[in-house]
Structures are given as C-alpha cells and as structure tokens.
XYZ file of N, CA, C and O in Angstrom:
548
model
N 7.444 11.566 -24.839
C 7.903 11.826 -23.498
C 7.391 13.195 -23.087
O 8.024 14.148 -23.542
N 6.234 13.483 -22.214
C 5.927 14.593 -21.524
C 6.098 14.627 -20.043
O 6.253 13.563 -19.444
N 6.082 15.884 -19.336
C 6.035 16.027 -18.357
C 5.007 17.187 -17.345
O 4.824 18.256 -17.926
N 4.662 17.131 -16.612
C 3.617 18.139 -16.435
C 4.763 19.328 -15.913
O 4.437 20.497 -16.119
N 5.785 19.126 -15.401
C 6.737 20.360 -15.411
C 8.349 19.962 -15.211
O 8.685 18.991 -14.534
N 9.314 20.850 -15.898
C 10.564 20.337 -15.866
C 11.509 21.363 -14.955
O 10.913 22.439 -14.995
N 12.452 21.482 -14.326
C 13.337 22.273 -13.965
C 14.224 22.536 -15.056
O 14.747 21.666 -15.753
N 14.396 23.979 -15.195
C 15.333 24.667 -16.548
C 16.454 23.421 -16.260
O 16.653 22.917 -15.155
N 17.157 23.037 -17.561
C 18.307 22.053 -18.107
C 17.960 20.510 -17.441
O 18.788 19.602 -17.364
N 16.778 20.447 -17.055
C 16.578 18.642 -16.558
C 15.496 18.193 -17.041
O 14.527 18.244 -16.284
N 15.364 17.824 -17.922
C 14.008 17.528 -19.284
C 13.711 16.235 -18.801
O 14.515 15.503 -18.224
N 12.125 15.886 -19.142
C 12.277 14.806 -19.036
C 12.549 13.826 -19.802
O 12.234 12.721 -19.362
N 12.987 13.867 -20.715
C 14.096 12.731 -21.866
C 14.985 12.273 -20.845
O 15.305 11.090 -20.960
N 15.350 12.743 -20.113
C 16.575 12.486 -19.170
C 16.193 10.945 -19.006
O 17.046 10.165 -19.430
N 14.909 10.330 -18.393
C 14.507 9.125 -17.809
C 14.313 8.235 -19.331
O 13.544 7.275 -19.380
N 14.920 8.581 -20.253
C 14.957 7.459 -21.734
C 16.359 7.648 -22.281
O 16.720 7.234 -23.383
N 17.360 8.518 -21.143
C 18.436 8.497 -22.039
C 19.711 7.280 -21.716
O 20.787 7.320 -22.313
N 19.403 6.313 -20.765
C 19.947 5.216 -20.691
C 21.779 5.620 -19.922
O 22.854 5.036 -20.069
N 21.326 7.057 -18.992
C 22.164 7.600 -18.054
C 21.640 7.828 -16.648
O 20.686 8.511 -16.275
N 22.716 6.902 -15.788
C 21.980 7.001 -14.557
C 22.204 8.557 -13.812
O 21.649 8.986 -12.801
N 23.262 9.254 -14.729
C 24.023 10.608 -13.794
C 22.852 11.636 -14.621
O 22.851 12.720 -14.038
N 21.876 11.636 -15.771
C 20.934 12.834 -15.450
C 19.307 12.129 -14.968
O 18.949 10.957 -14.845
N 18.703 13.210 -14.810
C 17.506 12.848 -13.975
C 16.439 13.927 -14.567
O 16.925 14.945 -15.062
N 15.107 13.791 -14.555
C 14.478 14.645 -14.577
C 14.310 15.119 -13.001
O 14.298 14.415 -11.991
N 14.155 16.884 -13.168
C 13.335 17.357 -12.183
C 12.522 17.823 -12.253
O 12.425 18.470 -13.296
N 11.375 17.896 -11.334
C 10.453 18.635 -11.143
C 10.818 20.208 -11.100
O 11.972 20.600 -10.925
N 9.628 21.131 -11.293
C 10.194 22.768 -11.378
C 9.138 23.558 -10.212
O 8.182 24.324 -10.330
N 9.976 22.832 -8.842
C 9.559 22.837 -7.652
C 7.960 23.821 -7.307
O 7.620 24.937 -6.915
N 7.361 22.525 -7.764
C 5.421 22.601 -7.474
C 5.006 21.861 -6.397
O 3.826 21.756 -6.063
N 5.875 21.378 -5.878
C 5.415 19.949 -4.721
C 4.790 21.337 -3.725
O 5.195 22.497 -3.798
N 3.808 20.858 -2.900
C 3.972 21.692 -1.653
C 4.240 20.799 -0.209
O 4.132 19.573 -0.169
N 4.590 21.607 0.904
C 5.151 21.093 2.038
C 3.761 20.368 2.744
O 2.607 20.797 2.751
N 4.097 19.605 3.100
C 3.152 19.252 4.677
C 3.784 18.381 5.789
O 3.836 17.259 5.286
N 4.188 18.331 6.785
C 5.145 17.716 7.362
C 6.171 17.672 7.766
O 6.467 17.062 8.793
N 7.294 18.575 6.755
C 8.331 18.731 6.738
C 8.622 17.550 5.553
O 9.781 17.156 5.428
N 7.471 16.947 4.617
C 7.895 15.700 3.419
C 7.042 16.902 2.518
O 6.333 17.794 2.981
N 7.360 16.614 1.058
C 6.772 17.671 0.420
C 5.504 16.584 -0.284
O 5.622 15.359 -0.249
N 4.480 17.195 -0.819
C 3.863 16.310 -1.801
C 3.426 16.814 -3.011
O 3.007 17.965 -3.133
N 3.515 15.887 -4.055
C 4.128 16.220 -5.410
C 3.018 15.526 -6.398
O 3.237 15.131 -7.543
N 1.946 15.477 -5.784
C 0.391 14.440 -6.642
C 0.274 15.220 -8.068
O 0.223 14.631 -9.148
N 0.243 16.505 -7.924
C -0.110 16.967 -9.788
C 0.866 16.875 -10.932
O 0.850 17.060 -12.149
N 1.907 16.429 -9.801
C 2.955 16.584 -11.113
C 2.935 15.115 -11.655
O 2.514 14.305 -10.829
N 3.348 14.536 -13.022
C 3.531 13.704 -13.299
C 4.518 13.322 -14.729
O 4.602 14.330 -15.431
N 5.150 12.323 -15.227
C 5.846 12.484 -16.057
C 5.218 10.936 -16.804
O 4.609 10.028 -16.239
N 5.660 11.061 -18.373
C 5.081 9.580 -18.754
C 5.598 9.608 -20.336
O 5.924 10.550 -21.058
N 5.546 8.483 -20.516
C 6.084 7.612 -21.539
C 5.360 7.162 -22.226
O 4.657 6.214 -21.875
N 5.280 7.878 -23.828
C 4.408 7.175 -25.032
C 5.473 6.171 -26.040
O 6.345 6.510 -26.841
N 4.947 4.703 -25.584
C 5.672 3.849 -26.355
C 4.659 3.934 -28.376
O 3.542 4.334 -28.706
N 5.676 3.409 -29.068
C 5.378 4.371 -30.356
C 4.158 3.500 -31.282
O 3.678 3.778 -32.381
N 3.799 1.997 -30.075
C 2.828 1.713 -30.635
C 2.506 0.549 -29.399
O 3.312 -0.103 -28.736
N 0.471 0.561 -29.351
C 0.457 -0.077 -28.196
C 1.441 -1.828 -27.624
O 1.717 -2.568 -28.568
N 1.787 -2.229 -26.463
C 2.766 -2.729 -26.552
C 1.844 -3.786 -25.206
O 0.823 -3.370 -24.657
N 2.511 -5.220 -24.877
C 2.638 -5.831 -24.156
C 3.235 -5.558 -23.054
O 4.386 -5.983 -23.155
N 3.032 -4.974 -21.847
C 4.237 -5.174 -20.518
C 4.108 -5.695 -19.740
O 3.125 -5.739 -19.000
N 5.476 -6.473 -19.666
C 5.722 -7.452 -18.682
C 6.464 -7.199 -17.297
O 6.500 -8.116 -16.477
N 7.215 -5.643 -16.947
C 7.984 -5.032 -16.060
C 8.197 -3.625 -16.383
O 8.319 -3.186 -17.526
N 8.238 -2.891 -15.216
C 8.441 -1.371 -15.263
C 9.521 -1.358 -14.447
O 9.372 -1.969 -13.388
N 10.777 -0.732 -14.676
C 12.095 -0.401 -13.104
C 12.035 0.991 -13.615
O 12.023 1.621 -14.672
N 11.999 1.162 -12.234
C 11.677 3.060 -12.011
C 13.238 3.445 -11.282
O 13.260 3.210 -10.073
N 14.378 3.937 -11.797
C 15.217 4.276 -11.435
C 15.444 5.721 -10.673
O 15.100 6.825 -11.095
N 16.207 5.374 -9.268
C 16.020 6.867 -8.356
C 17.074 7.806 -9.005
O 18.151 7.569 -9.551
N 16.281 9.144 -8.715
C 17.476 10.064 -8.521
C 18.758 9.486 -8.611
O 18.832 8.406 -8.026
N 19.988 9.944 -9.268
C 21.401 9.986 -9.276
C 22.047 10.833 -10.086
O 23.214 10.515 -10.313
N 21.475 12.264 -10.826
C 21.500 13.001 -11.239
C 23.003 14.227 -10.618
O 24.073 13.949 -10.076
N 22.454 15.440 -10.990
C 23.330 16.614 -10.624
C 22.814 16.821 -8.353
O 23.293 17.495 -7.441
N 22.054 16.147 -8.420
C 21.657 16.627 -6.785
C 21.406 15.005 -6.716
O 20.277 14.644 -7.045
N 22.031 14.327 -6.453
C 21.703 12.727 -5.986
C 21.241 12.272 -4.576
O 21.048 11.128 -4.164
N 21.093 13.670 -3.835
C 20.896 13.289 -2.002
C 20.087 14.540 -2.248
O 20.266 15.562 -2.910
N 19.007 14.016 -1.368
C 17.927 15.241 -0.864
C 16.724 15.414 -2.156
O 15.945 16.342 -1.936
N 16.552 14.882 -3.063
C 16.173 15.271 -3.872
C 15.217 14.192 -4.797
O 15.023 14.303 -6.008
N 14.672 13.119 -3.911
C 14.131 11.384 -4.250
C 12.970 12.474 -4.386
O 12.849 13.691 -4.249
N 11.979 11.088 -4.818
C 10.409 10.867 -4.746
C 10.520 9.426 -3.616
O 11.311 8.485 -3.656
N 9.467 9.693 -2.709
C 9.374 8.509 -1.390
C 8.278 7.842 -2.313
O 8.587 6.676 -2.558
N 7.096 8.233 -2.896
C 6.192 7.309 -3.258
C 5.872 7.828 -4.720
O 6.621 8.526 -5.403
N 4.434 7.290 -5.124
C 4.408 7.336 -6.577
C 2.998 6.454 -6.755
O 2.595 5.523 -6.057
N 2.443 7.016 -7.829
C 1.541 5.918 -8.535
C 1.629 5.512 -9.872
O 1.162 6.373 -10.618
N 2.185 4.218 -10.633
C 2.176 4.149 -11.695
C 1.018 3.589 -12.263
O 0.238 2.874 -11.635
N 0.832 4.070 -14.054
C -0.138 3.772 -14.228
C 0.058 3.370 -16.207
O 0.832 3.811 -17.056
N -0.908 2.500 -16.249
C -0.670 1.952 -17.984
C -1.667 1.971 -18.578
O -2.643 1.227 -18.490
N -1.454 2.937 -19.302
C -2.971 3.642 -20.149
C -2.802 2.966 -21.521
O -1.713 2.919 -22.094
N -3.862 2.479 -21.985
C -4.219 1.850 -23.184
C -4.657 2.931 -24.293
O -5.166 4.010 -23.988
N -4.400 2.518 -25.620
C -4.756 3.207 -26.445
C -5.680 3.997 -26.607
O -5.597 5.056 -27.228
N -6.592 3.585 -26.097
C -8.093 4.334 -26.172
C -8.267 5.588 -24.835
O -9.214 6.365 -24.718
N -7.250 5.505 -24.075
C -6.985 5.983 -22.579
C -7.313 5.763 -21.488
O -7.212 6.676 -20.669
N -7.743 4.685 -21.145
C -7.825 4.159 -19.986
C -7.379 3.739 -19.414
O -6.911 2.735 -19.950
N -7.091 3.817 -18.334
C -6.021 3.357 -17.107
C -6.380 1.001 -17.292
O -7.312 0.255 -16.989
N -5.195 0.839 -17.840
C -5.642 -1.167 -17.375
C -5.067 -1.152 -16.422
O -5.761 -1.753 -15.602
N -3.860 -0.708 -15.815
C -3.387 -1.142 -14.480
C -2.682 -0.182 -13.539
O -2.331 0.966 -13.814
N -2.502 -0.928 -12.202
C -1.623 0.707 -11.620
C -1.199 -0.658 -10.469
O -1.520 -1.831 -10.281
N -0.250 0.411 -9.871
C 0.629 0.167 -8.816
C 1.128 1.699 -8.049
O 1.499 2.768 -8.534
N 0.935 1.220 -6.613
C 1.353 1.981 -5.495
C 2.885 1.896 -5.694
O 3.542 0.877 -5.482
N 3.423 3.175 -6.159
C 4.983 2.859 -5.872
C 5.571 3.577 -4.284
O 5.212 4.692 -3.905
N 6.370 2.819 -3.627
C 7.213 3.394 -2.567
C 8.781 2.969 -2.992
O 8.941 1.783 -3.282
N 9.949 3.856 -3.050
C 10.744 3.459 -3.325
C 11.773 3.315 -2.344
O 11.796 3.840 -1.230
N 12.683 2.501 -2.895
C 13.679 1.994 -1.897
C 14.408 3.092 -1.138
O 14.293 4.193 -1.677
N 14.876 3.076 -0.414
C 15.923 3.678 0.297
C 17.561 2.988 0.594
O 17.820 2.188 1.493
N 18.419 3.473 -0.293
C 19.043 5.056 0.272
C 18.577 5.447 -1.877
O 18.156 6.532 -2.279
N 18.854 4.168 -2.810
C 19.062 4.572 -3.858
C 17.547 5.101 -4.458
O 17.762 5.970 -5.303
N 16.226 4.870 -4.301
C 15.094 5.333 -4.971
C 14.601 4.831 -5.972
O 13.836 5.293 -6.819
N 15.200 3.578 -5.816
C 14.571 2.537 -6.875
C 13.294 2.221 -6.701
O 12.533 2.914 -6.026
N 12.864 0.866 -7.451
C 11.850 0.143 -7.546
C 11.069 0.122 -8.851
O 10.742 1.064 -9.573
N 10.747 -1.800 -9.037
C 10.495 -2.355 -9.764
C 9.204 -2.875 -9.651
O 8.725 -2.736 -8.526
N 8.322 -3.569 -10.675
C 7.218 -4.268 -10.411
C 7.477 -5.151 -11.858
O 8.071 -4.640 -12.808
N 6.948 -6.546 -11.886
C 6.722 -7.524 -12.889
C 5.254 -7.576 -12.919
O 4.710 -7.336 -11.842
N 4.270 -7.917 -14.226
C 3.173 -7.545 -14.329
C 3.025 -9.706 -14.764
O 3.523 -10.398 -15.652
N 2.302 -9.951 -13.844
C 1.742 -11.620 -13.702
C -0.038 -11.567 -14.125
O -0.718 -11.185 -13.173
N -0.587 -11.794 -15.005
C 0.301 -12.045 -16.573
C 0.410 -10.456 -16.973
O -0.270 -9.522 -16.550
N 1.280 -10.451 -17.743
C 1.636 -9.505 -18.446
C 0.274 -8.541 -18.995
O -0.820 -9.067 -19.199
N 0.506 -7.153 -19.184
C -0.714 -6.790 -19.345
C -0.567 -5.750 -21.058
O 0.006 -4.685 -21.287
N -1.331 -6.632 -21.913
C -1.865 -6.196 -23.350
C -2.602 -4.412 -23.570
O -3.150 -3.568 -22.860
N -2.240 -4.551 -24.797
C -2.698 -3.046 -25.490
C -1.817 -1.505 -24.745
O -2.315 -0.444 -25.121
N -0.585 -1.380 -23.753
C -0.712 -0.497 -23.418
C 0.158 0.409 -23.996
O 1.212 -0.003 -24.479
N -0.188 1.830 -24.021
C -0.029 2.782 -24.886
C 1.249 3.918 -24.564
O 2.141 4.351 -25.293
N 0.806 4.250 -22.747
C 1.661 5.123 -22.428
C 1.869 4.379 -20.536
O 1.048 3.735 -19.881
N 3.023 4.744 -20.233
C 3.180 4.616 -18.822
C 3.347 5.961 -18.028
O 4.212 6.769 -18.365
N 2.774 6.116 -17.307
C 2.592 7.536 -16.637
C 2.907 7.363 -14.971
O 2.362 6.500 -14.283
N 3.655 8.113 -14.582
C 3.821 7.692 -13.045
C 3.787 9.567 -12.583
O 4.218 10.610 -13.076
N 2.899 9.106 -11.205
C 2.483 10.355 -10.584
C 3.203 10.365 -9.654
O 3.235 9.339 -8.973
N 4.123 11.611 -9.236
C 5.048 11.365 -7.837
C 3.992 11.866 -6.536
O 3.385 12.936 -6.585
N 3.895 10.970 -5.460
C 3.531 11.563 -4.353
C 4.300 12.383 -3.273
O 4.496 13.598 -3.325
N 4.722 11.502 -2.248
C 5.431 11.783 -1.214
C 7.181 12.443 -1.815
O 7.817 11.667 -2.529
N 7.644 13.440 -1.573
C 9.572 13.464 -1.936
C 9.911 14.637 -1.322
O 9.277 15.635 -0.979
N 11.487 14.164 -1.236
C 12.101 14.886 -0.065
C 12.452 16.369 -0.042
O 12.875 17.053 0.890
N 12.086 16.790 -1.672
C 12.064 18.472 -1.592
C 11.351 18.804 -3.042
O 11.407 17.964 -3.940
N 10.791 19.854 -3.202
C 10.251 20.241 -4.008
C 10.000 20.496 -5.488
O 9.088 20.747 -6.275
N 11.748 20.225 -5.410
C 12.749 19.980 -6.909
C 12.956 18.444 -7.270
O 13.747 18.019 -8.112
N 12.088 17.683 -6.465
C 12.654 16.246 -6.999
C 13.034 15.662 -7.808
O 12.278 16.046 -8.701
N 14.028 14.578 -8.504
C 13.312 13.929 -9.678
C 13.853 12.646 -9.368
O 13.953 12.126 -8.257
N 14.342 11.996 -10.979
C 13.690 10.440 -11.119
C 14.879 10.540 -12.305
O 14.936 11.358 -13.223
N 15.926 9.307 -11.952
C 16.935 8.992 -13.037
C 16.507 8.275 -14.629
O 16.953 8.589 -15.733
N 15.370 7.093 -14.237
C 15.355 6.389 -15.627
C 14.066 5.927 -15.536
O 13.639 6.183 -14.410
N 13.161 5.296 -16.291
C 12.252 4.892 -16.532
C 12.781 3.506 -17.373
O 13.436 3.688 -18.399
N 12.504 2.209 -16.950
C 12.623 1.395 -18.437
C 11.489 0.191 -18.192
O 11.300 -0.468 -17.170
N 10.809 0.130 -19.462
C 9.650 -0.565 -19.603
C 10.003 -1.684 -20.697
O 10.227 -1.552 -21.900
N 9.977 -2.941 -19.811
C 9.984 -4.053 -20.478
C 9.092 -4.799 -21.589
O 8.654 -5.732 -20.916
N 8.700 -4.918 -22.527
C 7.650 -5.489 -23.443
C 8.115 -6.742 -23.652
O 9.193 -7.239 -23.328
N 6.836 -7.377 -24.448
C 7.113 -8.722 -24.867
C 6.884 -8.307 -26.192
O 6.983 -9.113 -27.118
C-alpha cells in the first residue's frame, strides 16, 4: 500500500482497513482551477501479494474525520500487471452525495499486480477516499 502523499494521521492503509469512518488524505497538493481543485499527480495504489484475476473494483467515498467537502469528483483507475504495464483502466466519476463507485471487469482481467487510482477533479485540496476493495477470482 503506497501513496504519493498522505496528510499527518490519515495513511493510506486507511482504504484496506475495512472502516468506512477513516479515509486516506491527500497532504493538500491538488491545485485550484475553477474554484474545483485538481489532484492528477497524486495517486494511491494497492499491491495485491501475488498477481491476481479481477473481476470488480468498489472505490469507496470519503466518510472519514471530514466526510463533507472533502470527495475526489473524478479519478483514473488503473491495473498494472506484473511486469508493469497498465492492462486496463477506467475513467472514474463518482457518485454524489456519498463518492462512491464501482466497475465489474467483462471478462475479467488476468495477471494483475497492483491497482492504482489517480485522483483528478475534488472538492478541496485535502481530499481523500474511504476504502478500496478489489474483487479476484
């Protein structure tokens, strides 16, 4: 479990600890444009402990210590194979009011190593992200 940056006491383990009340945050790098912040370099991701089959990713919103004001609006996920190459991705936009969102992978997609999701678009600079859970076969 790495992250390209954490806010002091919000790690990103938070999104594997199978609690919707902590969250990782970001350690406010987003910059403004708009009055929406954007958050492309930062990213957080998940090394499963050996390459794996996935069949579904649910990306759980914010519900942490700041549960309002504090989402990712979009996202790119991505499933890097052992060797490191990106096999698949998805445009994430997440729901509103909670910051969810899910994807099922038709057919399921072989060898992958780590899941990495890049936050784009979020509503302040400190954002984060309650859970990560990646389905295998």
């Amino acid at each position: 479990m790495t992250a390209t940056s954490t806010w002091s006491g919000y790690p990103a383990t938070n999104v594997l600890d199978f609690d919707l009340d902590t969250s990782w945050y970001i350690d406010s790098l987003c910059t403004a444009t708009s009055g929406l912040y954007c958050c492309e370099p930062q990213s957080v991701q998940v090394t499963l402990p050996t390459a794996a089959t996935v069949r579904a990713v649910v990306l759980r919103g914010n519900a942490g210590a700041y549960p309002d004001g504090y989402d990712f609006l979009t996202a790119r996920l991505e499933l890097i194979s052992s060797n490191g190459g990106v096999v698949a991705t998805r445009n994430v936009v997440f729901n509103r009011p909670a910051g969810d969102w899910a994807v099922t992978f038709s057919p399921a997609v072989a060898n992958v190593r780590v899941i990495r999701l890049r936050p784009g678009w979020a509503e302040d600079t400190a954002s984060g992200l309650s859970e990560v859970q990646v389905y295998v076969q």
